[in-house]
């Protein structure tokens, strides 16, 4: 992968993890704290709220049926649209961006049935974040958290959650060792406040 670094004025921060690991809660908390400290921060997520993100939500809830390859390409297309229309404009104007999910979700989730090299290729436009936090939470805890939502999305069954966690750990090792991608693992099993503290400790080193 020809790795593209962020040389724009804002910092690009990503939070990744398996379903139910508390990504949106932690992204909101970290964003609020950074804003409170005077580091202007914009919170966003993938799938995005853009047009391709809408298609992905239909596929994730089984309202449309697409093949794994098409699914992977849609995630990558959504990411490019998200980068060009939301992330890069914010970073360029000096605003920090924190995204709940990014390309490592593509590698970890779609990587369970699609060749990693191809996934890397379709994400070659993908600018590597200044820091990626992998929130590592026990899959059985995630499963318990997800159950009350009462919806059977694509990726939420326990064996699948375990497989995706392993897939994330493999991708993290690969990208840290071969690309110096700055992906940090944070123990997300701790109380919410402690997890936020541990994330901030790593993120604040960027400022
Ligand atoms: P999720 O964060 O759970 O969104 P929401 O809370 O709105 O339902 O993300 C939806 C799912 O998409 C999640 O199971 C992870 C998956 N996903 C991929 O498989 N590949 C990707 O590239 C991305 C960004 C997400």
XYZ file of N, CA, C and O and ligand atoms in Angstrom:
853
model
N 0.851 -1.193 0.000
C 0.000 0.000 0.000
C 0.885 1.242 0.000
O 1.803 1.345 0.805
N 0.631 2.144 -0.951
C 1.367 3.403 -0.888
C 0.625 4.271 0.116
O -0.453 4.786 -0.152
N 1.200 4.397 1.284
C 0.494 5.018 2.401
C 0.509 6.544 2.264
O 1.546 7.143 2.007
N -0.697 7.148 2.356
C -0.775 8.606 2.271
C -0.945 9.163 3.672
O -1.870 8.781 4.375
N -0.049 10.060 4.072
C -0.133 10.662 5.415
C -0.960 11.933 5.357
O -1.080 12.560 4.309
N -1.458 12.332 6.502
C -2.230 13.566 6.591
C -1.284 14.748 6.803
O -0.668 14.866 7.850
N -1.186 15.625 5.781
C -0.333 16.807 5.970
C -1.196 18.075 6.061
O -0.720 19.183 5.851
N -2.488 17.886 6.359
C -3.400 19.029 6.464
C -3.340 19.595 7.891
O -2.738 18.987 8.788
N -4.023 20.742 8.077
C -3.860 21.446 9.361
C -4.497 20.723 10.552
O -3.986 20.775 11.672
N -5.636 20.039 10.327
C -6.310 19.347 11.429
C -5.757 17.942 11.631
O -5.121 17.386 10.740
N -6.005 17.387 12.813
C -5.591 16.001 13.098
C -6.729 15.053 12.749
O -7.901 15.360 12.997
N -6.361 13.896 12.195
C -7.350 12.910 11.781
C -7.263 11.700 12.724
O -6.254 11.007 12.756
N -8.350 11.518 13.480
C -8.390 10.487 14.529
C -9.496 9.481 14.178
O -10.598 9.880 13.791
N -9.214 8.192 14.309
C -10.216 7.176 13.991
C -10.383 6.224 15.171
O -9.414 5.895 15.853
N -11.636 5.819 15.409
C -11.895 4.797 16.432
C -12.495 3.585 15.734
O -13.457 3.705 14.976
N -11.904 2.418 15.972
C -12.359 1.185 15.336
C -12.669 0.137 16.394
O -12.176 0.215 17.529
N -13.450 -0.848 15.998
C -13.744 -1.957 16.911
C -14.856 -2.807 16.338
O -15.441 -2.462 15.308
N -15.165 -3.917 17.028
C -16.256 -4.774 16.558
C -17.591 -4.150 16.961
O -17.619 -3.187 17.747
N -18.690 -4.677 16.427
C -20.019 -4.139 16.751
C -20.263 -4.234 18.259
O -19.939 -5.248 18.886
N -20.824 -3.193 18.831
C -21.145 -3.201 20.265
C -19.974 -2.833 21.150
O -20.051 -2.941 22.376
N -18.862 -2.368 20.558
C -17.696 -2.065 21.395
C -17.719 -0.628 21.917
O -16.785 -0.199 22.596
N -18.767 0.120 21.613
C -18.920 1.464 22.194
C -18.235 2.561 21.403
O -17.888 3.611 21.953
N -18.068 2.331 20.106
C -17.347 3.307 19.273
C -18.015 4.678 19.269
O -17.346 5.698 19.450
N -19.343 4.721 19.064
C -19.978 6.037 18.927
C -19.990 6.771 20.268
O -19.785 7.991 20.301
N -20.172 6.043 21.365
C -20.134 6.670 22.700
C -18.763 7.304 22.932
O -18.651 8.469 23.329
N -17.715 6.537 22.655
C -16.366 7.045 22.929
C -15.987 8.166 21.953
O -15.370 9.149 22.357
N -16.404 8.042 20.690
C -16.087 9.110 19.720
C -16.739 10.419 20.178
O -16.116 11.481 20.131
N -17.986 10.346 20.655
C -18.677 11.562 21.123
C -17.985 12.137 22.355
O -17.782 13.357 22.453
N -17.632 11.275 23.291
C -17.008 11.765 24.536
C -15.657 12.428 24.246
O -15.370 13.519 24.734
N -14.856 11.766 23.412
C -13.525 12.301 23.110
C -13.660 13.623 22.348
O -12.968 14.606 22.642
N -14.607 13.655 21.403
C -14.822 14.868 20.623
C -15.231 16.033 21.534
O -14.697 17.146 21.420
N -16.159 15.766 22.454
C -16.607 16.826 23.378
C -15.453 17.346 24.233
O -15.296 18.555 24.416
N -14.650 16.419 24.733
C -13.539 16.836 25.606
C -12.523 17.654 24.807
O -12.056 18.700 25.262
N -12.209 17.197 23.589
C -11.235 17.948 22.778
C -11.766 19.350 22.487
O -11.028 20.340 22.603
N -13.064 19.431 22.147
C -13.666 20.753 21.907
C -13.561 21.624 23.157
O -13.215 22.809 23.073
N -13.840 21.017 24.312
C -13.771 21.745 25.590
C -12.363 22.247 25.883
O -12.172 23.248 26.575
N -11.367 21.534 25.364
C -9.969 21.931 25.598
C -9.510 22.966 24.573
O -8.350 23.390 24.574
N -10.417 23.305 23.635
C -10.054 24.307 22.626
C -9.497 23.705 21.345
O -9.094 24.441 20.443
N -9.477 22.360 21.249
C -9.064 21.719 19.993
C -10.338 21.452 19.201
O -11.015 20.447 19.443
N -10.693 22.357 18.293
C -11.959 22.241 17.572
C -12.038 20.907 16.821
O -11.155 20.587 16.004
N -13.066 20.117 17.129
C -13.144 18.750 16.608
C -14.527 18.449 16.046
O -15.543 18.794 16.648
N -14.533 17.766 14.888
C -15.762 17.386 14.200
C -15.893 15.879 14.272
O -14.961 15.154 13.932
N -17.067 15.401 14.746
C -17.271 13.952 14.849
C -18.056 13.442 13.646
O -19.048 14.042 13.245
N -17.591 12.335 13.079
C -18.293 11.750 11.941
C -18.232 10.232 12.024
O -17.667 9.698 12.988
N -18.854 9.538 11.036
C -18.834 8.079 11.112
C -18.926 7.431 9.735
O -19.317 8.079 8.765
N -18.550 6.169 9.659
C -18.762 5.357 8.455
C -19.523 4.092 8.847
O -19.235 3.537 9.910
N -20.480 3.601 8.043
C -20.928 4.220 6.812
C -21.364 5.660 7.056
O -21.936 5.974 8.089
N -21.109 6.510 6.034
C -21.373 7.938 6.188
C -22.864 8.251 5.975
O -23.648 7.364 5.654
N -23.210 9.514 6.137
C -24.591 9.935 5.863
C -24.770 10.308 4.391
O -25.820 10.817 3.999
N -23.764 10.068 3.574
C -23.838 10.387 2.139
C -24.653 9.349 1.370
O -25.171 8.390 1.960
N -24.742 9.516 0.050
C -25.596 8.637 -0.772
C -25.167 7.168 -0.739
O -26.021 6.275 -0.689
N -23.865 6.912 -0.761
C -23.417 5.508 -0.764
C -23.633 4.889 0.625
O -23.970 3.703 0.758
N -23.487 5.711 1.649
C -23.762 5.254 3.021
C -25.210 4.784 3.147
O -25.496 3.786 3.814
N -26.128 5.484 2.439
C -27.541 5.109 2.460
C -27.746 3.715 1.856
O -28.459 2.880 2.410
N -27.055 3.461 0.742
C -27.134 2.136 0.102
C -26.602 1.046 1.047
O -27.170 -0.038 1.152
N -25.497 1.380 1.718
C -24.889 0.411 2.628
C -25.839 0.046 3.772
O -25.925 -1.107 4.174
N -26.566 1.050 4.266
C -27.516 0.760 5.354
C -28.631 -0.174 4.886
O -29.079 -1.046 5.632
N -29.064 0.009 3.617
C -30.085 -0.898 3.075
C -29.528 -2.327 2.995
O -30.224 -3.292 3.296
N -28.257 -2.441 2.606
C -27.645 -3.771 2.506
C -27.435 -4.375 3.897
O -27.693 -5.564 4.119
N -27.008 -3.537 4.856
C -26.736 -4.032 6.209
C -28.001 -4.543 6.897
O -27.940 -5.418 7.753
N -29.139 -3.973 6.507
C -30.399 -4.419 7.124
C -31.169 -5.373 6.199
O -32.360 -5.588 6.371
N -30.440 -5.918 5.225
C -30.985 -6.936 4.304
C -32.171 -6.451 3.472
O -32.984 -7.254 3.031
N -32.291 -5.152 3.270
C -33.381 -4.681 2.412
C -32.971 -4.712 0.949
O -33.801 -4.672 0.067
N -31.656 -4.755 0.680
C -31.191 -5.091 -0.670
C -30.131 -6.170 -0.526
O -29.478 -6.285 0.531
N -29.972 -6.959 -1.570
C -29.068 -8.103 -1.521
C -27.903 -7.868 -2.482
O -28.130 -7.713 -3.681
N -26.673 -7.799 -1.968
C -25.519 -7.587 -2.845
C -24.418 -8.585 -2.498
O -24.382 -9.111 -1.383
N -23.499 -8.804 -3.442
C -22.432 -9.788 -3.221
C -21.358 -9.195 -2.312
O -21.243 -7.966 -2.192
N -20.536 -10.043 -1.668
C -19.469 -9.537 -0.795
C -18.520 -8.559 -1.512
O -18.099 -7.563 -0.925
N -18.215 -8.824 -2.792
C -17.307 -7.935 -3.536
C -17.918 -6.557 -3.733
O -17.255 -5.528 -3.561
N -19.195 -6.532 -4.106
C -19.892 -5.251 -4.305
C -19.976 -4.501 -2.977
O -19.782 -3.274 -2.918
N -20.245 -5.253 -1.930
C -20.344 -4.676 -0.586
C -19.021 -3.973 -0.218
O -19.007 -2.818 0.224
N -17.908 -4.673 -0.475
C -16.583 -4.116 -0.162
C -16.342 -2.837 -0.959
O -15.846 -1.836 -0.427
N -16.706 -2.879 -2.251
C -16.508 -1.698 -3.106
C -17.367 -0.528 -2.644
O -16.935 0.631 -2.687
N -18.581 -0.814 -2.189
C -19.451 0.266 -1.713
C -18.858 0.922 -0.460
O -18.887 2.143 -0.323
N -18.308 0.110 0.439
C -17.667 0.697 1.629
C -16.511 1.609 1.208
O -16.340 2.697 1.748
N -15.722 1.142 0.211
C -14.579 1.947 -0.242
C -15.069 3.213 -0.952
O -14.495 4.296 -0.787
N -16.153 3.092 -1.739
C -16.709 4.255 -2.445
C -17.266 5.263 -1.440
O -17.073 6.478 -1.583
N -17.937 4.741 -0.431
C -18.495 5.622 0.608
C -17.360 6.385 1.307
O -17.466 7.571 1.602
N -16.250 5.685 1.517
C -15.093 6.296 2.194
C -14.509 7.427 1.354
O -14.167 8.489 1.877
N -14.401 7.210 0.034
C -13.846 8.259 -0.826
C -14.756 9.493 -0.820
O -14.298 10.633 -0.688
N -16.073 9.238 -0.907
C -17.055 10.323 -0.876
C -16.969 11.075 0.463
O -16.984 12.314 0.509
N -16.845 10.312 1.539
C -16.748 10.869 2.894
C -15.477 11.716 3.039
O -15.503 12.823 3.562
N -14.372 11.176 2.509
C -13.088 11.898 2.578
C -13.170 13.223 1.822
O -12.830 14.285 2.354
N -13.657 13.118 0.557
C -13.645 14.301 -0.308
C -14.629 15.375 0.144
O -14.357 16.562 0.017
N -15.786 14.938 0.644
C -16.835 15.910 0.951
C -16.914 16.341 2.406
O -17.516 17.359 2.712
N -16.355 15.542 3.302
C -16.463 15.909 4.717
C -15.101 16.021 5.400
O -14.774 17.042 5.982
N -14.335 14.935 5.334
C -13.121 14.866 6.157
C -12.058 15.866 5.692
O -11.585 16.691 6.490
N -11.702 15.813 4.403
C -10.617 16.672 3.919
C -10.962 18.160 4.043
O -10.124 18.945 4.525
N -12.191 18.590 3.682
C -12.503 20.017 3.873
C -12.340 20.472 5.328
O -11.825 21.563 5.593
N -12.745 19.632 6.277
C -12.594 20.012 7.698
C -11.114 20.093 8.064
O -10.665 21.072 8.664
N -10.368 19.051 7.721
C -8.937 19.026 8.079
C -8.219 20.222 7.452
O -7.360 20.837 8.092
N -8.597 20.530 6.208
C -7.937 21.640 5.508
C -8.172 22.962 6.227
O -7.314 23.841 6.206
N -9.364 23.082 6.850
C -9.611 24.358 7.521
C -9.174 24.320 8.984
O -9.581 25.160 9.796
N -8.368 23.332 9.332
C -7.755 23.312 10.656
C -8.612 22.653 11.730
O -8.275 22.679 12.913
N -9.724 22.042 11.305
C -10.593 21.359 12.281
C -10.159 19.891 12.374
O -9.907 19.238 11.354
N -10.055 19.396 13.608
C -9.707 17.991 13.802
C -10.937 17.146 13.493
O -12.062 17.570 13.727
N -10.704 15.938 12.984
C -11.826 15.052 12.655
C -11.669 13.754 13.429
O -10.580 13.178 13.457
N -12.768 13.323 14.056
C -12.753 12.001 14.694
C -13.825 11.156 14.023
O -14.994 11.540 13.966
N -13.417 10.043 13.431
C -14.361 9.189 12.714
C -14.564 7.862 13.436
O -13.599 7.179 13.807
N -15.837 7.543 13.630
C -16.252 6.253 14.184
C -16.251 5.290 12.976
O -17.151 5.356 12.160
N -15.164 4.524 12.842
C -14.871 3.575 11.744
C -14.244 4.276 10.522
O -14.551 5.414 10.214
N -13.392 3.474 9.845
C -12.694 3.940 8.640
C -12.160 2.712 7.911
O -12.755 1.630 8.042
N -11.041 2.847 7.182
C -10.609 1.748 6.299
C -10.265 0.443 7.025
O -10.373 -0.634 6.430
N -9.871 0.505 8.303
C -9.509 -0.747 8.982
C -10.734 -1.634 9.209
O -10.612 -2.845 9.318
N -11.938 -1.017 9.260
C -13.175 -1.824 9.313
C -13.319 -2.590 8.007
O -13.695 -3.760 7.991
N -13.006 -1.926 6.888
C -13.082 -2.572 5.572
C -12.140 -3.787 5.526
O -12.520 -4.876 5.107
N -10.895 -3.579 5.995
C -9.912 -4.674 5.958
C -10.328 -5.811 6.899
O -10.216 -6.980 6.556
N -10.809 -5.455 8.092
C -11.115 -6.483 9.090
C -12.411 -7.231 8.767
O -12.435 -8.459 8.789
N -13.486 -6.499 8.454
C -14.782 -7.161 8.206
C -14.783 -7.870 6.861
O -15.039 -9.070 6.777
N -14.509 -7.139 5.773
C -14.574 -7.760 4.449
C -13.404 -8.726 4.262
O -13.490 -9.653 3.457
N -12.328 -8.528 5.039
C -11.148 -9.389 4.929
C -11.410 -10.817 5.363
O -10.592 -11.693 5.121
N -12.543 -11.078 6.026
C -12.820 -12.466 6.414
C -13.224 -13.303 5.194
O -13.128 -14.507 5.227
N -13.712 -12.675 4.116
C -13.973 -13.481 2.912
C -13.380 -12.923 1.610
O -13.587 -13.485 0.559
N -12.635 -11.826 1.707
C -12.065 -11.230 0.489
C -10.566 -11.009 0.700
O -10.137 -10.652 1.809
N -9.818 -11.179 -0.370
C -8.365 -11.029 -0.336
C -7.943 -9.628 0.156
O -8.392 -8.608 -0.392
N -7.095 -9.602 1.170
C -6.684 -8.322 1.781
C -6.018 -7.397 0.768
O -6.229 -6.183 0.792
N -5.208 -7.998 -0.130
C -4.484 -7.172 -1.095
C -5.448 -6.348 -1.954
O -5.224 -5.168 -2.216
N -6.543 -6.983 -2.357
C -7.541 -6.285 -3.179
C -8.236 -5.189 -2.358
O -8.461 -4.078 -2.837
N -8.514 -5.489 -1.084
C -9.158 -4.485 -0.212
C -8.241 -3.273 -0.042
O -8.694 -2.127 -0.045
N -6.947 -3.551 0.079
C -5.980 -2.457 0.207
C -5.976 -1.631 -1.083
O -5.972 -0.404 -1.047
N -6.024 -2.340 -2.220
C -6.038 -1.635 -3.514
C -7.248 -0.715 -3.662
O -7.120 0.431 -4.069
N -8.439 -1.220 -3.315
C -9.640 -0.387 -3.512
C -9.703 0.752 -2.495
O -10.514 1.651 -2.622
N -8.810 0.699 -1.499
C -8.731 1.799 -0.521
C -7.466 2.629 -0.713
O -7.032 3.325 0.197
N -6.870 2.533 -1.919
C -5.566 3.182 -2.091
C -5.662 4.712 -2.039
O -4.664 5.392 -1.850
N -6.876 5.229 -2.166
C -7.090 6.680 -2.006
C -7.084 7.081 -0.534
O -7.123 8.252 -0.194
N -7.081 6.083 0.320
C -7.392 6.281 1.737
C -6.208 6.871 2.514
O -5.155 6.272 2.591
N -6.388 8.090 3.006
C -5.339 8.758 3.779
C -5.284 8.115 5.171
O -6.326 7.925 5.805
N -4.098 7.754 5.587
C -3.963 7.079 6.879
C -4.153 8.093 8.021
O -3.571 9.179 7.999
N -4.979 7.751 9.015
C -5.215 8.693 10.126
C -3.935 8.961 10.922
O -3.004 8.154 10.905
N -3.903 10.097 11.624
C -2.749 10.383 12.489
C -2.686 9.371 13.625
O -1.607 9.000 14.072
N -3.869 8.961 14.098
C -3.918 7.865 15.079
C -5.223 7.095 14.888
O -6.267 7.683 14.592
N -5.129 5.789 15.010
C -6.323 4.935 15.023
C -6.341 4.226 16.367
O -5.327 3.660 16.787
N -7.489 4.286 17.042
C -7.648 3.580 18.314
C -8.512 2.354 18.053
O -9.629 2.478 17.538
N -7.994 1.181 18.385
C -8.830 -0.020 18.322
C -9.341 -0.288 19.729
O -8.572 -0.548 20.644
N -10.661 -0.177 19.873
C -11.298 -0.396 21.170
C -11.535 -1.891 21.323
O -12.416 -2.445 20.665
N -10.738 -2.536 22.161
C -10.799 -3.994 22.253
C -11.747 -4.415 23.383
O -11.442 -4.210 24.560
N -12.892 -4.968 22.996
C -13.909 -5.381 23.971
C -14.232 -6.861 23.745
O -14.307 -7.320 22.600
N -14.423 -7.587 24.860
C -14.768 -9.003 24.802
C -16.034 -9.199 23.936
O -17.071 -8.586 24.217
N -15.963 -10.044 22.892
C -17.125 -10.228 22.017
C -18.410 -10.636 22.748
O -19.498 -10.272 22.313
N -18.307 -11.361 23.880
C -19.542 -11.748 24.587
C -20.203 -10.515 25.211
O -21.428 -10.414 25.262
N -19.377 -9.560 25.662
C -19.909 -8.296 26.210
C -20.593 -7.515 25.080
O -21.695 -6.984 25.244
N -19.956 -7.480 23.911
C -20.529 -6.763 22.754
C -21.862 -7.373 22.377
O -22.833 -6.666 22.116
N -21.917 -8.692 22.350
C -23.148 -9.399 21.970
C -24.283 -9.001 22.933
O -25.405 -8.710 22.502
N -23.979 -8.979 24.254
C -24.999 -8.591 25.250
C -25.489 -7.162 25.016
O -26.658 -6.864 25.157
N -24.549 -6.278 24.647
C -24.927 -4.877 24.426
C -25.796 -4.719 23.185
O -26.659 -3.862 23.114
N -25.521 -5.534 22.171
C -26.213 -5.404 20.890
C -27.634 -5.965 20.964
O -28.551 -5.429 20.362
N -27.818 -7.044 21.752
C -29.098 -7.759 21.773
C -30.330 -6.873 21.983
O -31.310 -7.006 21.243
N -30.306 -5.932 22.946
C -31.506 -5.115 23.150
C -31.885 -4.275 21.937
O -33.025 -3.818 21.826
N -30.954 -4.061 21.003
C -31.296 -3.277 19.803
C -32.262 -4.036 18.902
O -32.847 -3.475 17.982
N -32.368 -5.359 19.144
C -33.367 -6.185 18.444
C -33.281 -6.106 16.929
O -34.278 -6.025 16.246
N -32.096 -6.080 16.409
C -32.024 -6.136 14.954
C -30.876 -7.072 14.580
O -29.874 -7.142 15.269
N -31.100 -7.808 13.533
C -30.105 -8.788 13.118
C -29.308 -8.218 11.955
O -29.587 -8.499 10.800
N -28.324 -7.393 12.249
C -27.500 -6.869 11.163
C -26.515 -7.937 10.723
O -26.338 -8.962 11.372
N -25.887 -7.647 9.629
C -24.958 -8.559 8.992
C -23.933 -9.225 9.933
O -23.651 -10.383 9.836
N -23.358 -8.434 10.843
C -22.127 -8.881 11.482
C -22.260 -9.218 12.963
O -21.286 -9.282 13.665
N -23.476 -9.405 13.468
C -23.613 -9.361 14.912
C -23.634 -10.697 15.652
O -23.754 -10.709 16.854
N -23.544 -11.816 14.960
C -23.576 -13.099 15.663
C -22.230 -13.350 16.362
O -21.184 -12.977 15.856
N -22.296 -14.015 17.552
C -21.088 -14.146 18.384
C -19.871 -14.753 17.664
O -18.786 -14.165 17.721
N -19.980 -15.889 16.975
C -18.788 -16.427 16.299
C -18.223 -15.438 15.278
O -17.015 -15.317 15.113
N -19.113 -14.707 14.629
C -18.704 -13.699 13.641
C -17.972 -12.539 14.348
O -16.947 -12.059 13.876
N -18.505 -12.117 15.515
C -17.840 -11.039 16.264
C -16.422 -11.459 16.656
O -15.474 -10.685 16.554
N -16.301 -12.734 17.098
C -14.967 -13.240 17.497
C -14.018 -13.245 16.302
O -12.856 -12.866 16.408
N -14.548 -13.682 15.159
C -13.729 -13.768 13.950
C -13.261 -12.367 13.514
O -12.112 -12.169 13.127
N -14.162 -11.393 13.632
C -13.807 -10.041 13.190
C -12.783 -9.419 14.148
O -11.873 -8.721 13.714
N -12.912 -9.727 15.445
C -11.900 -9.218 16.396
C -10.515 -9.751 16.006
O -9.534 -9.003 15.949
N -10.432 -11.055 15.704
C -9.155 -11.650 15.293
C -8.651 -10.986 14.007
O -7.461 -10.727 13.850
N -9.582 -10.737 13.101
C -9.245 -10.118 11.827
C -8.672 -8.708 12.056
O -7.661 -8.322 11.455
N -9.286 -7.943 12.962
C -8.772 -6.612 13.315
C -7.344 -6.731 13.873
O -6.452 -5.978 13.469
N -7.136 -7.688 14.795
C -5.809 -7.790 15.433
C -4.733 -8.110 14.391
O -3.622 -7.576 14.444
N -5.102 -8.948 13.404
C -4.156 -9.302 12.330
C -3.808 -8.070 11.481
O -2.646 -7.788 11.199
N -4.855 -7.334 11.111
C -4.676 -6.141 10.272
C -3.849 -5.074 11.017
O -2.974 -4.420 10.432
N -4.109 -4.928 12.312
C -3.379 -3.941 13.114
C -1.881 -4.281 13.133
O -1.033 -3.427 12.911
N -1.592 -5.573 13.367
C -0.178 -6.006 13.384
C 0.479 -5.689 12.048
O 1.545 -5.077 11.988
N -0.208 -6.061 10.981
C 0.321 -5.865 9.627
C 0.607 -4.389 9.342
O 1.694 -4.025 8.893
N -0.371 -3.533 9.603
C -0.226 -2.110 9.274
C 0.738 -1.396 10.202
O 1.424 -0.467 9.781
N 0.806 -1.821 11.459
C 1.774 -1.190 12.358
C 3.194 -1.588 11.973
O 4.091 -0.752 11.891
N 3.378 -2.893 11.686
C 4.731 -3.371 11.399
C 5.231 -2.915 10.040
O 6.357 -2.462 9.895
N 4.355 -3.022 9.019
C 4.835 -2.760 7.661
C 4.681 -1.312 7.221
O 5.352 -0.870 6.310
N 3.741 -0.583 7.851
C 3.455 0.774 7.367
C 3.616 1.837 8.453
O 3.383 3.009 8.178
N 3.925 1.442 9.655
C 4.010 2.395 10.767
C 2.724 3.204 10.884
O 2.736 4.432 10.949
N 1.584 2.482 10.907
C 0.280 3.152 10.793
C -0.241 3.799 12.085
O -1.289 4.432 12.056
N 0.456 3.672 13.187
C 0.033 4.264 14.470
C -1.375 3.854 14.890
O -2.254 4.693 15.106
N -1.564 2.552 15.014
C -2.835 2.015 15.519
C -2.576 1.537 16.947
O -1.684 0.724 17.182
N -3.342 2.094 17.896
C -3.154 1.742 19.306
C -4.349 0.926 19.785
O -5.488 1.188 19.402
N -4.065 -0.067 20.618
C -5.153 -0.892 21.167
C -5.476 -0.388 22.569
O -4.586 -0.227 23.403
N -6.776 -0.102 22.803
C -7.208 0.351 24.131
C -8.185 -0.689 24.675
O -9.079 -1.140 23.961
N -8.010 -1.061 25.947
C -8.907 -2.034 26.568
C -10.268 -1.387 26.810
O -10.420 -0.533 27.667
N -11.249 -1.796 26.026
C -12.581 -1.193 26.110
C -13.493 -1.912 27.089
O -14.691 -1.614 27.148
N -12.950 -2.878 27.858
C -13.785 -3.591 28.841
C -13.920 -2.801 30.133
O -14.733 -3.130 30.990
N -13.097 -1.774 30.312
C -13.105 -0.974 31.540
C -14.314 -0.033 31.571
O -14.983 0.148 30.559
N -14.598 0.609 32.734
C -15.706 1.570 32.787
C -15.527 2.691 31.751
O -14.394 3.055 31.414
N -16.666 3.215 31.280
C -16.674 4.220 30.193
C -15.664 5.344 30.411
O -14.905 5.695 29.513
N -15.643 5.894 31.646
C -14.766 7.053 31.930
C -13.292 6.658 31.772
O -12.485 7.441 31.264
N -12.962 5.441 32.234
C -11.564 4.985 32.151
C -11.155 4.791 30.695
O -10.032 5.111 30.299
N -12.086 4.269 29.891
C -11.775 4.048 28.469
C -11.519 5.398 27.792
O -10.541 5.567 27.063
N -12.385 6.379 28.090
C -12.202 7.721 27.501
C -10.837 8.275 27.906
O -10.106 8.826 27.080
N -10.497 8.109 29.173
C -9.212 8.596 29.684
C -8.054 7.951 28.915
O -7.112 8.626 28.481
N -8.149 6.624 28.717
C -7.059 5.907 28.034
C -6.943 6.340 26.564
O -5.847 6.427 26.019
N -8.096 6.608 25.938
C -8.054 7.064 24.533
C -7.408 8.450 24.478
O -6.503 8.706 23.668
N -7.877 9.333 25.368
C -7.365 10.718 25.354
C -5.864 10.783 25.595
O -5.164 11.592 24.980
N -5.407 9.910 26.482
C -3.971 9.890 26.790
C -3.156 9.710 25.505
O -2.130 10.340 25.304
N -3.669 8.855 24.610
C -2.955 8.595 23.346
C -3.186 9.721 22.342
O -2.258 10.169 21.674
N -4.449 10.168 22.257
C -4.798 11.181 21.250
C -4.107 12.516 21.536
O -3.637 13.188 20.608
N -4.018 12.879 22.804
C -3.457 14.214 23.143
C -1.988 14.355 22.769
O -1.488 15.457 22.622
N -1.323 13.203 22.555
C 0.096 13.254 22.139
C 0.219 13.896 20.750
O 1.285 14.334 20.362
N -0.893 13.930 20.007
C -0.861 14.526 18.657
C -0.797 16.049 18.707
O -0.429 16.686 17.724
N -1.197 16.615 19.863
C -1.347 18.088 19.899
C -0.138 18.774 20.535
O 0.509 18.201 21.366
P -22.050 0.579 12.721
O -20.915 1.369 13.255
O -22.566 -0.561 13.538
O -23.231 1.552 12.313
P -24.659 1.750 13.027
O -24.367 1.933 14.485
O -25.180 2.976 12.334
O -25.428 0.509 12.712
O -21.552 0.061 11.288
C -22.327 -0.731 10.470
C -21.627 -2.024 10.100
O -20.805 -1.849 8.952
C -20.757 -2.616 11.156
O -21.188 -3.936 11.369
C -19.373 -2.637 10.552
C -19.625 -2.653 9.099
N -18.542 -2.085 8.255
C -17.879 -2.922 7.343
O -18.158 -4.114 7.254
N -16.912 -2.384 6.532
C -16.583 -1.073 6.576
O -15.698 -0.614 5.809
C -17.274 -0.224 7.518
C -16.962 1.237 7.596
C -18.256 -0.776 8.336
